[in-house]
Short mmCIF file of C-alpha atoms in Angstrom, two decimals:
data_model
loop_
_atom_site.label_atom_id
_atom_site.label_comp_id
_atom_site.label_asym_id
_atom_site.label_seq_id
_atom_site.Cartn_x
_atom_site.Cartn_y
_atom_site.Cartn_z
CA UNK A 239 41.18 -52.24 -69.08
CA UNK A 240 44.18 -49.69 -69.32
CA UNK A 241 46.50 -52.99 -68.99
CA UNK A 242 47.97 -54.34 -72.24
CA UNK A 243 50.60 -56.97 -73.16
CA UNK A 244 53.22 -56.26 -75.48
CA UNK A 245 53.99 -60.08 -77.00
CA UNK A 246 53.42 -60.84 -80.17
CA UNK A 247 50.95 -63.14 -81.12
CA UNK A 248 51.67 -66.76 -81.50
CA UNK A 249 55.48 -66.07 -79.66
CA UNK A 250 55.72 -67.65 -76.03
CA UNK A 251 58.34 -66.01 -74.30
CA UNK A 252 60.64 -69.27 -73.04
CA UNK A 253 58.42 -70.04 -70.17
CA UNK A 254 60.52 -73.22 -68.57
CA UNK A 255 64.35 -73.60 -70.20
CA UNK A 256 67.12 -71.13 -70.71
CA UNK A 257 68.49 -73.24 -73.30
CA UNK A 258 67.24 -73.26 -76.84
CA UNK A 259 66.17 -76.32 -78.11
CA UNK A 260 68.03 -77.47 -81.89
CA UNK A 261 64.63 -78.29 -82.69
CA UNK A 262 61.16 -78.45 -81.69
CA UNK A 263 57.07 -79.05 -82.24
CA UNK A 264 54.15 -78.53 -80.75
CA UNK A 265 50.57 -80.24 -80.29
CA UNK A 266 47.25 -79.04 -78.54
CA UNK A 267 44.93 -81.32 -77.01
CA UNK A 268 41.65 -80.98 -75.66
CA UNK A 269 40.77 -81.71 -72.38
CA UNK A 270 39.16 -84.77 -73.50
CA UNK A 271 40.68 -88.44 -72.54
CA UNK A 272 39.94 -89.57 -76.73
CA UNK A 273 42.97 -87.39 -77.12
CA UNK A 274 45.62 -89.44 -75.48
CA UNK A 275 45.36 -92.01 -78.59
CA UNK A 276 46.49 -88.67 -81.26
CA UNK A 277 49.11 -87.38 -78.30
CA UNK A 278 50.47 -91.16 -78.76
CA UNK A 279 50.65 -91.24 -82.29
CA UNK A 280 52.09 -87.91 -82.43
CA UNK A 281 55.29 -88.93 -80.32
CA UNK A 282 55.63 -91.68 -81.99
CA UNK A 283 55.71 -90.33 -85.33
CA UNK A 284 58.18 -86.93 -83.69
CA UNK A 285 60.41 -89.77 -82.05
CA UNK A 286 60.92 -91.29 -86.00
CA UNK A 287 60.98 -87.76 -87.71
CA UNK A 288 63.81 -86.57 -85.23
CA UNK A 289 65.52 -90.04 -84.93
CA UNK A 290 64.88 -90.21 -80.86
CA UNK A 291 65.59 -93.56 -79.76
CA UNK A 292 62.80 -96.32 -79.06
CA UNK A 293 63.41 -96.70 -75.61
CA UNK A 294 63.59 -92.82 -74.77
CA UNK A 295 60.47 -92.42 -77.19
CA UNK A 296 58.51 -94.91 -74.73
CA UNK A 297 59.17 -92.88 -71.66
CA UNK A 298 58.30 -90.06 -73.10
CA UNK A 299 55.63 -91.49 -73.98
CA UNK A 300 54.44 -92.65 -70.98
CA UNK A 301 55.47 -89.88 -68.97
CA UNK A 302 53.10 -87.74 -71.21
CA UNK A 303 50.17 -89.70 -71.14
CA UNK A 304 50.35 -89.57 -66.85
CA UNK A 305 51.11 -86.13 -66.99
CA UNK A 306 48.08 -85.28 -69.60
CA UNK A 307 45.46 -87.09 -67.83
CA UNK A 308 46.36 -85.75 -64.62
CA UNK A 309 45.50 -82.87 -66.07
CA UNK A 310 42.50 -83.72 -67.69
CA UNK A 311 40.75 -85.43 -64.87
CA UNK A 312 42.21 -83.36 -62.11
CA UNK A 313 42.79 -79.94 -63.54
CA UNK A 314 39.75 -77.75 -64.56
CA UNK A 315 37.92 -76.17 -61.36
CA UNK A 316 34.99 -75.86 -63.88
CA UNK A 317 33.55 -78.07 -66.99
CA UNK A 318 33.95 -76.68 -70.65
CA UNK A 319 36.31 -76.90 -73.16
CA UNK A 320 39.73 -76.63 -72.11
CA UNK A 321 43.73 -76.86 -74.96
CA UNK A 322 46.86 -78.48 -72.93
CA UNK A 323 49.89 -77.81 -75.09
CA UNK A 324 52.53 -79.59 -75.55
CA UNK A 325 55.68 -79.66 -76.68
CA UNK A 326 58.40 -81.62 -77.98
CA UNK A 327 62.53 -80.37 -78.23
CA UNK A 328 66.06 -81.10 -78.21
CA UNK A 329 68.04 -79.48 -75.78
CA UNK A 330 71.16 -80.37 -77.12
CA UNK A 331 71.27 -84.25 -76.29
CA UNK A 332 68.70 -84.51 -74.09
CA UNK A 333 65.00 -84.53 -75.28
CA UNK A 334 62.43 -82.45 -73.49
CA UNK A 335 59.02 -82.27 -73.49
CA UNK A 336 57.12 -79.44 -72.10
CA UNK A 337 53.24 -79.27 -70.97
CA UNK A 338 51.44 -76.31 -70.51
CA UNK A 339 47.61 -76.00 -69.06
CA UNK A 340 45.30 -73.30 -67.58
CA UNK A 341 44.08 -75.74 -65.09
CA UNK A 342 44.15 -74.92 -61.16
CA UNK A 343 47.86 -74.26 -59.95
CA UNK A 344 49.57 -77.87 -59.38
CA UNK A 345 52.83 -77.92 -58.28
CA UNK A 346 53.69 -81.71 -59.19
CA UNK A 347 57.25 -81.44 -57.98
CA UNK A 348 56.34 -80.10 -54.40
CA UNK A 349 53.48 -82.77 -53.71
CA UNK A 350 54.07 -85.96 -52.04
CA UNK A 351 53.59 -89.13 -53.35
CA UNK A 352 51.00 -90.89 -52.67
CA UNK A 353 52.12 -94.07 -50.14
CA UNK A 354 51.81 -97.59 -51.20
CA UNK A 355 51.76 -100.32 -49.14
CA UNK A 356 50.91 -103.25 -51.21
CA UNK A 357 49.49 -103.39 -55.22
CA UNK A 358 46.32 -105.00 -53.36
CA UNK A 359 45.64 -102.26 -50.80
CA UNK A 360 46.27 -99.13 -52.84
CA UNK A 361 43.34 -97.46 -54.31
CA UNK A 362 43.42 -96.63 -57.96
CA UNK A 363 45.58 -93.23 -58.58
CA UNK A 364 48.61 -91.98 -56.79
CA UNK A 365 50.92 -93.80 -59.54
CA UNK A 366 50.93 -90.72 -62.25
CA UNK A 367 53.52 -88.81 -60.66
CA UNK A 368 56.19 -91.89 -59.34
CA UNK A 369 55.89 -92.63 -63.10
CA UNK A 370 56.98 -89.49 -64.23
CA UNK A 371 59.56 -89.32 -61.79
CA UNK A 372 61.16 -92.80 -62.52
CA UNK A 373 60.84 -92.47 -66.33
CA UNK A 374 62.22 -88.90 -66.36
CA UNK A 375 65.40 -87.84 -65.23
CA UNK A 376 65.23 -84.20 -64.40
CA UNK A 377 60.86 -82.83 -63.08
CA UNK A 378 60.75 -78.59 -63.22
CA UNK A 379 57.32 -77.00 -62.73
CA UNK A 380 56.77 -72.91 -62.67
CA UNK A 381 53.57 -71.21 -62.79
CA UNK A 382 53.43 -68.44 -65.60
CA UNK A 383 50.74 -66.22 -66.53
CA UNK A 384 47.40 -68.51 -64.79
CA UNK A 385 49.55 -71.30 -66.70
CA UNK A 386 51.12 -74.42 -65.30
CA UNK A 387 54.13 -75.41 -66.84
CA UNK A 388 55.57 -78.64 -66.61
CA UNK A 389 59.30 -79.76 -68.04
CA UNK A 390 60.49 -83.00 -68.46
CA UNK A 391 63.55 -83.82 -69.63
CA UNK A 392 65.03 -87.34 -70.74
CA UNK A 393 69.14 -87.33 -70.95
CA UNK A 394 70.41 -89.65 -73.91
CA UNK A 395 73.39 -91.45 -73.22
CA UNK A 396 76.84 -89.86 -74.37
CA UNK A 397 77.85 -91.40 -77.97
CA UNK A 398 81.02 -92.67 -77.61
CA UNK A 399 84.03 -90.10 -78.79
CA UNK A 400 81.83 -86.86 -78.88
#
C-alpha cells in the first residue's frame, strides 16, 4: 500500500485530552473477563502509588470494571484475541482514566439508557453505563483511528487554601 504513517512507535498522539497529565500509567487487558481481577488490583495498587484517595480510587474502580466488560462482552464483531488499554493520569487535580479498544464503534455518551421500572422487572444489563455516569463526573468518547476512546474523569475536591 503506497499509504504510510509517520508516528513513532510506541507514541499515541493525545487521542482524548488537551491537557497533559502530571503523571500517568498504562495497562493492557485481554478481552477476557479473568482480567477484571488484575485491572482491580492494578488501580488499587496506582491509587496507593500516586496517593489518590480511597473513595475516588473506588469509583474509578468501578467505573472501569463497567466500562471494560462492556467492552468485552459487547465489543468484538468477531471471536479472537482482542488488548483494551487503559490508562491511568492526573490532570492536574482531577484523576482520569482513559480506555481505548478496537471493538465496533460505541458511542457510550450518545446512547440512551436503558429504562428501569422496578429492580424486579428489569432484565440483567442496562446498569453499566448509569454507573459510569453517576460515579464519574465528566463522560467524553471520540472515535480515532478504528479505535474507541473513552475518558473519564473524577474531580477531587479543592484542598482548602490552594
Amino acid at each position: 500500500s503506497g499509504r504510510s504513517r509517520t508516528r513513532p512507535a510506541g507514541i499515541r498522539h493525545d487521542t482524548l485530552s488537551s491537557r497533559v497529565m502530571t503523571w500517568s500509567v498504562s495497562l493492557r487487558v485481554r478481552n477476557d473477563l479473568d482480567e477484571l481481577t488484575r485491572l482491580a488490583e492494578w488501580l488499587n495498587t496506582c491509587g496507593e502509588q500516586h496517593s489518590i484517595p480511597e473513595e475516588t480510587v473506588q469509583h474509578v474502580d468501578l467505573c472501569a470494571a463497567e466500562a471494560v466488560t462492556n467492552i468485552m462482552t459487547h465489543g468484538f464483531a468477531e471471536a479472537g484475541a482482542h488488548e483494551i488499554a487503559v490508562r491511568l493520569g492526573q490532570q492536574g487535580k482531577d484523576v482520569v482514566l482513559e480506555i481505548e479498544d478496537d471493538g465496533v464503534a460505541f458511542d457510550p455518551t450518545a446512547a440512551e439508557p436503558v429504562p428501569l421500572a422496578t429492580l424486579e422487572s428489569t432484565r440483567i444489563g442496562g446498569w453499566g453505563m448509569r454507573i459510569v455516569r453517576r460515579f464519574s463526573d465528566e463522560v467524553r468518547y471520540r472515535r480515532i483511528d478504528g479505535r474507541n476512546c473513552l475518558t473519564l474523569v473524577f474531580r477531587q475536591p479543592s484542598q482548602a487554601g490552594t
